[in-house]
CSV table of C-alpha atoms in Angstrom, one decimal:
chain,number,residue,atom,x,y,z
A,1,MET,CA,158.6,32.6,129.1
A,2,ARG,CA,158.0,29.7,126.7
A,3,ILE,CA,155.6,28.1,129.2
A,4,ILE,CA,153.6,31.4,129.4
A,5,GLN,CA,153.5,31.7,125.6
A,6,SER,CA,152.3,28.1,125.4
A,7,ILE,CA,149.5,28.8,128.0
A,8,LEU,CA,148.3,32.0,126.2
A,9,PHE,CA,148.3,30.1,122.8
A,10,SER,CA,146.2,27.3,124.2
A,11,PHE,CA,143.8,29.8,125.8
A,12,VAL,CA,143.4,31.6,122.4
A,13,LEU,CA,142.9,28.3,120.6
A,14,ILE,CA,140.3,27.0,123.1
A,15,ALA,CA,138.5,30.4,122.9
A,16,GLY,CA,138.5,30.3,119.2
A,17,ILE,CA,137.1,26.8,119.1
A,18,SER,CA,134.4,27.8,121.6
A,19,CYS,CA,133.4,30.8,119.4
A,20,THR,CA,133.3,28.6,116.3
A,21,ARG,CA,131.1,25.9,118.1
A,22,HIS,CA,128.8,28.6,119.4
A,23,SER,CA,128.5,30.2,115.9
A,24,ASP,CA,127.8,26.8,114.5
A,25,GLN,CA,125.0,26.1,116.8
A,26,ILE,CA,123.0,29.2,115.9
A,27,THR,CA,120.1,28.4,113.6
A,28,THR,CA,118.9,31.3,111.5
A,29,ILE,CA,115.3,31.3,110.3
A,30,LYS,CA,114.0,33.7,107.7
A,31,PHE,CA,110.5,35.3,108.3
A,32,TRP,CA,108.4,37.4,106.0
A,33,ALA,CA,105.7,39.5,107.5
A,34,MET,CA,103.4,41.9,105.6
A,35,GLY,CA,102.6,45.6,105.9
A,36,ASN,CA,102.5,47.1,109.4
A,37,GLU,CA,103.0,43.7,111.0
A,38,GLY,CA,106.4,43.4,109.3
A,39,GLU,CA,107.6,46.4,111.3
A,40,ILE,CA,105.8,45.7,114.5
A,41,VAL,CA,107.0,42.0,114.8
A,42,THR,CA,110.6,43.2,115.4
A,43,GLN,CA,109.4,44.3,118.8
A,44,LEU,CA,108.3,40.7,119.6
A,45,ILE,CA,111.3,38.8,118.2
A,46,PRO,CA,113.9,39.8,121.0
A,47,GLU,CA,111.8,37.8,123.6
A,48,PHE,CA,111.8,34.8,121.4
A,49,GLU,CA,115.6,35.0,120.8
A,50,ARG,CA,116.2,35.4,124.6
A,51,ASN,CA,114.1,32.3,125.3
A,52,ASN,CA,115.8,30.5,122.3
A,53,PRO,CA,119.5,31.7,122.4
A,54,ASN,CA,120.4,29.2,119.7
A,55,ILE,CA,117.8,30.6,117.2
A,56,ARG,CA,118.1,33.9,115.3
A,57,VAL,CA,115.2,35.3,113.4
A,58,VAL,CA,115.8,37.5,110.3
A,59,ALA,CA,112.5,39.3,109.6
A,60,GLN,CA,111.8,41.0,106.3
A,61,GLN,CA,108.8,43.4,105.8
A,62,ILE,CA,106.9,43.0,102.6
A,63,PRO,CA,104.3,45.5,101.4
A,64,TRP,CA,100.9,44.0,101.1
A,65,THR,CA,100.5,45.3,97.5
A,66,ALA,CA,103.6,43.3,96.5
A,67,ALA,CA,103.3,40.3,98.8
A,68,HIS,CA,101.3,37.9,96.6
A,69,GLU,CA,103.4,38.3,93.6
A,70,LYS,CA,106.7,38.1,95.7
A,71,MET,CA,105.6,34.9,97.3
A,72,LEU,CA,104.8,33.3,94.0
A,73,THR,CA,108.1,34.5,92.5
A,74,ALA,CA,109.9,33.2,95.6
A,75,PHE,CA,108.1,29.8,95.2
A,76,ALA,CA,109.1,29.5,91.5
A,77,GLY,CA,112.7,30.4,92.4
A,78,GLY,CA,112.8,28.0,95.4
A,79,SER,CA,113.5,30.9,97.8
A,80,LEU,CA,110.5,31.0,100.1
A,81,PRO,CA,111.4,32.0,103.6
A,82,ASP,CA,111.2,29.4,106.4
A,83,VAL,CA,108.1,31.0,108.1
A,84,PHE,CA,105.8,33.6,106.5
A,85,GLN,CA,102.6,35.5,107.2
A,86,MET,CA,99.9,34.6,104.7
A,87,GLY,CA,96.3,36.0,104.1
A,88,ASN,CA,93.7,33.3,104.9
A,89,THR,CA,92.2,33.5,101.4
A,90,TRP,CA,95.6,32.8,99.9
A,91,ILE,CA,96.2,29.4,101.7
A,92,PRO,CA,94.2,27.3,99.1
A,93,GLU,CA,96.3,28.6,96.2
A,94,PHE,CA,99.7,27.9,98.0
A,95,THR,CA,98.6,24.4,99.0
A,96,VAL,CA,97.8,23.7,95.4
A,97,LEU,CA,101.4,24.6,94.7
A,98,ASN,CA,102.5,22.1,97.4
A,99,SER,CA,104.5,24.9,99.0
A,100,LEU,CA,103.3,24.7,102.6
A,101,GLU,CA,104.3,22.2,105.4
A,102,PRO,CA,101.5,20.4,107.1
A,103,LEU,CA,101.5,21.5,110.8
A,104,GLU,CA,99.4,18.9,112.5
A,105,PRO,CA,102.5,16.7,113.5
A,106,PHE,CA,103.9,19.8,115.3
A,107,VAL,CA,100.7,20.8,117.0
A,108,ASN,CA,100.3,17.2,118.3
A,109,THR,CA,103.4,17.6,120.4
A,110,SER,CA,103.0,21.2,121.3
A,111,SER,CA,102.1,22.4,124.8
A,112,THR,CA,101.3,25.9,123.6
A,113,VAL,CA,99.1,25.6,120.6
A,114,HIS,CA,95.7,24.2,121.4
A,115,LEU,CA,93.5,24.1,118.3
A,116,SER,CA,90.3,23.9,120.5
A,117,ASP,CA,91.0,27.3,121.7
A,118,TYR,CA,90.7,29.0,118.3
A,119,PHE,CA,87.4,30.4,116.8
A,120,GLU,CA,86.1,27.5,114.8
A,121,GLY,CA,85.4,29.4,111.6
A,122,VAL,CA,88.8,31.0,111.7
A,123,LEU,CA,90.7,27.7,112.1
A,124,LYS,CA,88.7,26.1,109.3
A,125,THR,CA,90.4,28.6,106.9
A,126,ASN,CA,93.7,26.9,107.6
A,127,ILE,CA,92.5,23.4,107.0
A,128,ILE,CA,92.5,22.2,103.3
A,129,ASP,CA,91.3,18.7,102.6
A,130,SER,CA,91.5,17.8,106.3
A,131,VAL,CA,95.2,19.0,106.5
A,132,LEU,CA,96.2,21.8,108.8
A,133,TYR,CA,98.6,24.3,106.9
A,134,GLY,CA,98.5,27.4,109.1
A,135,ILE,CA,98.2,28.7,112.6
A,136,PRO,CA,96.0,31.8,112.8
A,137,TRP,CA,98.0,34.8,113.9
A,138,TYR,CA,95.3,37.5,113.9
A,139,VAL,CA,91.7,37.6,112.7
A,140,ASP,CA,89.6,40.1,111.0
A,141,THR,CA,85.8,40.0,110.4
A,142,ARG,CA,83.2,42.5,109.5
A,143,VAL,CA,80.6,44.2,111.6
A,144,ILE,CA,78.4,47.3,111.5
A,145,TYR,CA,79.5,50.7,112.6
A,146,TYR,CA,76.4,52.9,113.3
A,147,ARG,CA,75.3,56.2,114.5
A,148,LYS,CA,73.4,55.6,117.8
A,149,ASP,CA,71.6,59.0,117.7
A,150,LEU,CA,70.2,58.6,114.1
A,151,LEU,CA,68.9,55.1,114.9
A,152,ARG,CA,67.3,56.5,118.2
A,153,GLN,CA,65.6,59.1,116.2
A,154,ALA,CA,64.3,56.5,113.9
A,155,GLY,CA,62.8,54.6,116.9
A,156,PHE,CA,65.6,52.0,117.2
A,157,LYS,CA,67.3,51.9,120.7
A,158,GLU,CA,69.3,48.9,119.6
A,159,PRO,CA,70.9,48.1,116.3
A,160,PRO,CA,68.7,46.1,114.0
A,161,LYS,CA,69.1,42.4,114.3
A,162,THR,CA,67.6,41.3,111.0
A,163,TRP,CA,67.9,42.6,107.4
A,164,ASN,CA,64.2,43.3,107.4
A,165,ASP,CA,64.7,45.6,110.3
A,166,VAL,CA,67.6,47.2,108.6
A,167,LEU,CA,65.3,48.0,105.6
A,168,LYS,CA,62.7,49.5,108.0
A,169,VAL,CA,65.2,51.7,109.8
A,170,CYS,CA,66.6,52.8,106.5
A,171,GLU,CA,63.2,53.8,105.3
A,172,ILE,CA,62.4,55.8,108.4
A,173,ILE,CA,65.8,57.6,108.5
A,174,GLN,CA,65.5,58.5,104.8
A,175,LYS,CA,61.9,59.8,105.3
A,176,GLN,CA,63.0,61.9,108.3
A,177,ALA,CA,65.9,63.4,106.2
A,178,LYS,CA,63.6,64.3,103.3
A,179,GLU,CA,61.3,66.1,105.8
A,180,LYS,CA,64.3,68.1,106.9
A,181,GLY,CA,65.4,68.7,103.3
A,182,VAL,CA,68.8,66.9,103.7
A,183,THR,CA,70.4,64.0,101.9
A,184,ARG,CA,71.0,60.9,103.9
A,185,TYR,CA,72.1,57.4,102.8
A,186,PRO,CA,71.2,55.3,105.8
A,187,PHE,CA,73.4,52.2,105.0
A,188,PHE,CA,76.6,52.7,103.0
A,189,LEU,CA,77.5,49.6,100.9
A,190,PRO,CA,80.5,50.7,98.7
A,191,THR,CA,80.4,49.4,95.2
A,192,ASN,CA,84.1,48.7,95.2
A,193,GLU,CA,83.9,46.1,98.0
A,194,TRP,CA,83.1,42.4,97.6
A,195,VAL,CA,82.8,41.5,101.4
A,196,PRO,CA,79.2,42.9,102.0
A,197,VAL,CA,77.7,40.9,99.1
A,198,ILE,CA,79.5,37.7,99.9
A,199,ALA,CA,78.4,38.1,103.5
A,200,LEU,CA,74.8,38.5,102.4
A,201,GLY,CA,75.3,35.5,100.0
A,202,MET,CA,76.6,33.4,102.9
A,203,GLN,CA,73.6,34.3,105.0
A,204,HIS,CA,71.4,33.2,102.2
A,205,GLY,CA,73.0,29.7,102.2
A,206,GLY,CA,76.3,30.2,100.2
A,207,HIS,CA,76.7,27.7,97.5
A,208,PHE,CA,78.7,30.1,95.5
A,209,LEU,CA,80.2,27.3,93.4
A,210,LYS,CA,78.9,24.0,92.2
A,211,ASP,CA,80.0,20.7,90.7
A,212,ASN,CA,82.8,20.1,93.2
A,213,MET,CA,83.5,23.8,93.1
A,214,THR,CA,84.4,23.7,89.4
A,215,ARG,CA,81.7,26.1,88.1
A,216,GLY,CA,80.1,29.3,89.2
A,217,ASN,CA,76.7,29.1,91.0
A,218,PHE,CA,76.0,32.8,91.6
A,219,SER,CA,73.0,32.6,89.5
A,220,GLY,CA,71.6,30.0,91.8
A,221,PRO,CA,68.7,30.8,94.2
A,222,GLU,CA,70.9,31.5,97.2
A,223,PHE,CA,73.1,34.2,95.8
A,224,ARG,CA,70.3,35.6,93.7
A,225,ARG,CA,68.4,36.5,96.8
A,226,ALA,CA,71.5,38.2,98.2
A,227,TYR,CA,72.2,40.1,95.1
A,228,GLU,CA,68.5,41.2,94.8
A,229,LEU,CA,68.6,42.4,98.5
A,230,LEU,CA,71.8,44.3,97.8
A,231,GLY,CA,70.1,45.9,94.7
A,232,THR,CA,67.3,47.1,96.9
A,233,PHE,CA,69.7,49.3,98.9
A,234,TYR,CA,70.8,51.1,95.6
A,235,ASP,CA,67.3,51.1,94.2
A,236,LYS,CA,65.8,52.9,97.2
A,237,LYS,CA,68.9,55.2,97.6
A,238,TYR,CA,69.6,53.8,101.0
A,239,SER,CA,73.1,53.5,99.7
A,240,PRO,CA,74.8,55.7,97.1
A,241,SER,CA,75.4,54.0,93.7
A,242,GLY,CA,78.6,55.8,93.1
A,243,MET,CA,81.7,56.1,95.2
A,244,GLN,CA,82.2,59.8,94.2
A,245,LEU,CA,79.4,60.7,96.7
A,246,ILE,CA,81.3,59.6,99.7
A,247,THR,CA,84.7,61.2,99.3
A,248,ASN,CA,85.6,61.2,103.0
A,249,LEU,CA,84.0,58.3,105.0
A,250,TYR,CA,84.6,59.9,108.4
A,251,ASN,CA,83.3,63.3,107.5
A,252,SER,CA,80.2,61.6,105.8
A,253,PHE,CA,79.6,59.6,109.0
A,254,SER,CA,80.0,62.8,111.2
A,255,GLU,CA,77.7,64.8,109.0
A,256,GLY,CA,75.0,62.1,109.0
A,257,LEU,CA,75.2,61.5,105.2
A,258,ILE,CA,75.6,57.8,106.2
A,259,ALA,CA,74.3,56.2,109.3
A,260,MET,CA,75.5,52.6,109.0
A,261,TYR,CA,78.5,51.0,107.4
A,262,ILE,CA,80.1,47.5,107.3
A,263,THR,CA,83.8,47.4,108.0
A,264,GLY,CA,86.6,45.9,110.0
A,265,PRO,CA,88.4,46.3,113.3
A,266,TRP,CA,91.1,48.7,111.9
A,267,ASN,CA,88.4,51.4,111.7
A,268,ILE,CA,87.9,51.5,115.5
A,269,GLY,CA,91.1,53.6,115.8
A,270,GLU,CA,90.2,55.7,112.7
A,271,PHE,CA,86.6,56.4,114.0
A,272,SER,CA,88.0,57.3,117.4
A,273,ARG,CA,90.4,59.8,115.8
A,274,ARG,CA,88.4,61.1,112.8
A,275,VAL,CA,84.7,61.1,113.7
A,276,ALA,CA,83.8,64.6,115.1
A,277,PRO,CA,84.6,64.9,118.9
A,278,GLU,CA,81.0,65.7,119.8
A,279,LEU,CA,79.9,62.5,118.3
A,280,GLN,CA,82.3,60.2,120.0
A,281,ASN,CA,79.6,58.9,122.3
A,282,GLU,CA,77.2,58.4,119.5
A,283,TRP,CA,78.8,55.8,117.4
A,284,MET,CA,79.1,52.0,118.2
A,285,THR,CA,79.7,48.7,116.6
A,286,ALA,CA,77.2,45.8,116.2
A,287,PRO,CA,77.4,42.2,114.7
A,288,LEU,CA,75.9,41.7,111.3
A,289,PRO,CA,72.1,41.4,111.1
A,290,SER,CA,70.6,37.9,110.2
A,291,MET,CA,68.3,36.8,107.6
A,292,ASP,CA,66.3,34.9,110.2
A,293,SER,CA,65.9,34.8,114.1
A,294,THR,CA,69.5,33.5,114.7
A,295,TYR,CA,71.5,36.5,115.7
A,296,PRO,CA,74.2,37.5,114.6
A,297,GLY,CA,74.1,36.6,110.9
A,298,ASN,CA,77.1,35.0,109.4
A,299,SER,CA,80.2,37.0,108.6
A,300,LEU,CA,83.6,36.2,107.1
A,301,PRO,CA,86.7,35.0,108.8
A,302,LEU,CA,89.5,37.0,107.3
A,303,GLY,CA,92.9,37.8,108.7
A,304,THR,CA,96.2,36.1,108.5
A,305,SER,CA,98.1,33.0,109.6
A,306,LEU,CA,101.6,31.7,110.1
A,307,VAL,CA,102.7,29.1,107.7
A,308,MET,CA,106.0,27.1,107.2
A,309,SER,CA,107.6,26.6,103.9
A,310,ARG,CA,107.7,23.0,102.8
A,311,THR,CA,111.4,23.5,101.8
A,312,CYS,CA,112.3,24.8,105.2
A,313,LYS,CA,115.6,23.1,106.3
A,314,GLN,CA,115.2,23.8,110.0
A,315,LYS,CA,111.6,22.9,110.7
A,316,ASP,CA,111.9,22.5,114.5
A,317,ALA,CA,113.3,26.0,114.9
A,318,ALA,CA,110.7,27.3,112.5
A,319,TRP,CA,107.9,25.7,114.5
A,320,LYS,CA,109.2,27.2,117.7
A,321,PHE,CA,108.9,30.6,116.2
A,322,ILE,CA,105.3,29.9,114.9
A,323,GLU,CA,104.5,28.5,118.3
A,324,PHE,CA,105.9,31.6,120.0
A,325,LEU,CA,104.0,34.2,117.8
A,326,GLY,CA,100.8,32.1,117.9
A,327,SER,CA,100.8,31.8,121.7
A,328,ARG,CA,98.0,33.4,123.7
A,329,GLU,CA,100.5,35.8,125.3
A,330,GLN,CA,101.9,37.1,122.0
A,331,SER,CA,98.6,37.3,120.6
A,332,ILE,CA,97.5,39.8,123.3
A,333,ALA,CA,100.9,41.6,122.9
A,334,LEU,CA,100.2,42.0,119.1
A,335,TYR,CA,96.7,43.3,119.9
A,336,LYS,CA,98.1,45.9,122.3
A,337,ILE,CA,100.6,47.2,119.8
A,338,THR,CA,98.5,47.0,116.6
A,339,GLY,CA,94.8,46.5,117.5
A,340,ASN,CA,94.8,43.3,115.5
A,341,LEU,CA,92.3,40.9,117.0
A,342,PRO,CA,93.4,37.6,118.6
A,343,PRO,CA,92.2,34.4,117.0
A,344,ILE,CA,92.5,32.6,120.4
A,345,LYS,CA,89.3,32.6,122.4
A,346,SER,CA,91.0,32.7,125.8
A,347,ALA,CA,92.9,35.8,124.8
A,348,TRP,CA,89.7,37.7,124.8
A,349,GLU,CA,89.5,37.3,128.6
A,350,ASP,CA,92.4,39.7,129.0
A,351,SER,CA,91.4,43.1,130.4
A,352,SER,CA,92.8,45.0,127.5
A,353,LEU,CA,90.1,43.4,125.3
A,354,VAL,CA,87.3,43.1,127.9
A,355,ASN,CA,87.4,46.8,128.6
A,356,ASN,CA,87.2,47.9,124.9
A,357,LYS,CA,83.5,48.4,124.2
A,358,TYR,CA,84.0,48.7,120.5
A,359,ILE,CA,85.5,45.3,119.9
A,360,GLN,CA,82.7,43.3,121.8
A,361,ALA,CA,80.7,43.2,118.5
A,362,PHE,CA,83.7,41.5,116.9
A,363,HIS,CA,84.0,39.0,119.7
A,364,LYS,CA,80.3,38.0,119.3
A,365,GLN,CA,80.7,38.0,115.5
A,366,LEU,CA,83.7,35.7,115.5
A,367,GLU,CA,81.5,33.0,117.1
A,368,ARG,CA,79.6,33.0,113.9
A,369,VAL,CA,81.9,33.1,110.9
A,370,GLU,CA,82.0,30.6,108.0
A,371,PRO,CA,85.1,30.0,105.7
A,372,LEU,CA,85.0,31.0,102.2
A,373,PRO,CA,85.2,28.4,99.3
A,374,GLN,CA,88.7,27.0,99.5
A,375,VAL,CA,89.7,27.2,95.8
A,376,ALA,CA,92.9,28.9,94.5
A,377,GLU,CA,90.9,31.1,92.2
A,378,TRP,CA,88.8,32.7,94.9
A,379,GLU,CA,90.7,35.9,95.2
A,380,GLN,CA,90.4,36.4,91.4
A,381,ILE,CA,86.6,35.7,91.6
A,382,VAL,CA,85.8,38.2,94.2
A,383,ILE,CA,87.9,40.9,92.7
A,384,ARG,CA,85.8,40.4,89.5
A,385,LEU,CA,82.6,40.3,91.5
A,386,GLN,CA,83.1,44.0,92.5
A,387,ILE,CA,82.4,45.0,88.9
A,388,TYR,CA,79.1,43.2,89.1
A,389,VAL,CA,78.3,45.0,92.3
A,390,GLU,CA,78.7,48.2,90.4
A,391,TYR,CA,76.5,46.9,87.5
A,392,ILE,CA,73.6,46.2,90.0
A,393,ALA,CA,74.1,49.6,91.7
A,394,THR,CA,74.1,51.5,88.5
A,395,GLN,CA,71.4,49.3,87.0
A,396,THR,CA,73.7,48.7,84.0
A,397,MET,CA,72.5,45.1,83.8
A,398,SER,CA,69.5,43.2,85.1
A,399,VAL,CA,70.0,40.7,87.9
A,400,ASP,CA,69.5,37.8,85.4
A,401,GLU,CA,72.0,39.2,82.9
A,402,ALA,CA,74.6,40.1,85.5
A,403,LEU,CA,74.6,36.8,87.3
A,404,ARG,CA,74.5,34.7,84.1
A,405,LYS,CA,77.5,36.6,82.7
A,406,PHE,CA,79.3,36.4,86.0
A,407,ASP,CA,78.9,32.6,86.2
A,408,ALA,CA,80.4,32.4,82.7
A,409,GLU,CA,83.4,34.4,83.7
A,410,VAL,CA,83.8,32.2,86.9
A,411,ASP,CA,83.5,29.1,84.7
A,412,GLN,CA,86.5,30.3,82.7
A,413,MET,CA,88.5,31.1,85.8
A,414,LEU,CA,87.9,27.5,87.1
A,415,GLU,CA,88.7,25.8,83.8
A,416,LYS,CA,92.0,24.3,85.1
A,417,ARG,CA,90.5,23.2,88.3
A,418,ARG,CA,87.6,21.5,86.4
A,419,TRP,CA,90.2,19.7,84.2
A,420,LEU,CA,92.0,18.5,87.3
A,421,VAL,CA,88.9,17.3,89.1
A,422,GLU,CA,87.5,15.5,86.1
A,423,LYS,CA,90.9,13.8,85.7
A,424,GLN,CA,90.9,12.7,89.3
A,425,LEU,CA,87.4,11.3,88.9
A,426,LYS,CA,88.4,9.1,86.0
A,427,GLN,CA,91.3,7.6,87.8
């Protein structure tokens, strides 16, 4: 009997030791994802954990509206997660805080992440001062959604490829509408959005900031031309100058109140569901027109990336997770679940993307996107710019006055950066 008890005790002891060792070998990484992706990513994590049984991922969903403040608070408190999703326009700000781990050493040994397979303009948003801080997760850019039937009636079988042609088609559409006694705004440019005016500015040469990006240059000749072009749409009533005139975008599009509109990939699903059924074959997407003969014109590389906290204690495990989510296969899987566009060029060869006629314009546009100025204050600048879009739309200020005042505001926003740059130059 004593022999049996001894054997059982030994078995229990060994089993206990085995469990302890197994538990000790599990590495847990914390992951923050924003908005809908925070919920969707839980469908992708089980495969990662099956392939990496010694790594457990604890994902937390963060609302987009609270994400920026929560990350800043977490940084201040030393509690940033190991891996987190980050909007591309936020990366410069968090690199200034020295909160992100450079990823190039991990990429150099990876057999999964190939930087040459990313859209160049998208990848650039993750490189600050020649250092790679993020791996693009999904991408967003802006194209035109348009009514094919209204453009045909105006004599355009194809969407306009230059802004001069856009103005021509707007003139014809509006003239035809007046003859019918109806109101029509051919090209809707919302006054509460900064993306269209920045895209126009980029197509005119950019140069939004000057003096080592320490002062505003919106009153410079490049952005001035863009701002004046924007004003033309409001002056000629090609776009409404008040948001109250378009209370329901999809109804307005269906009713022909608007014929063209710049927006992102998420609206493919919305247009498919909410535009009138009889018009489902009468809308399409097209890349942005150009200021010259090079088509398409520049657009913006928006979207989000995967970054690693500099304070992460398990960097190898964290990189494996970034590598997994950033792979071609998971990029396609995310697209199939959410409609978010892959930043990896080879992913676009998958039949699920090839067979979607609406996203082909986005594919073409992604080949011509340019990163925004990489300064921490950029988000603050463009949010304020929206006010000045409204000023030009409502003719509250002249172009000269608006751009001069806006530059003065931008100079104030960049005061700290200016001090830092001047200090570095003196050293």
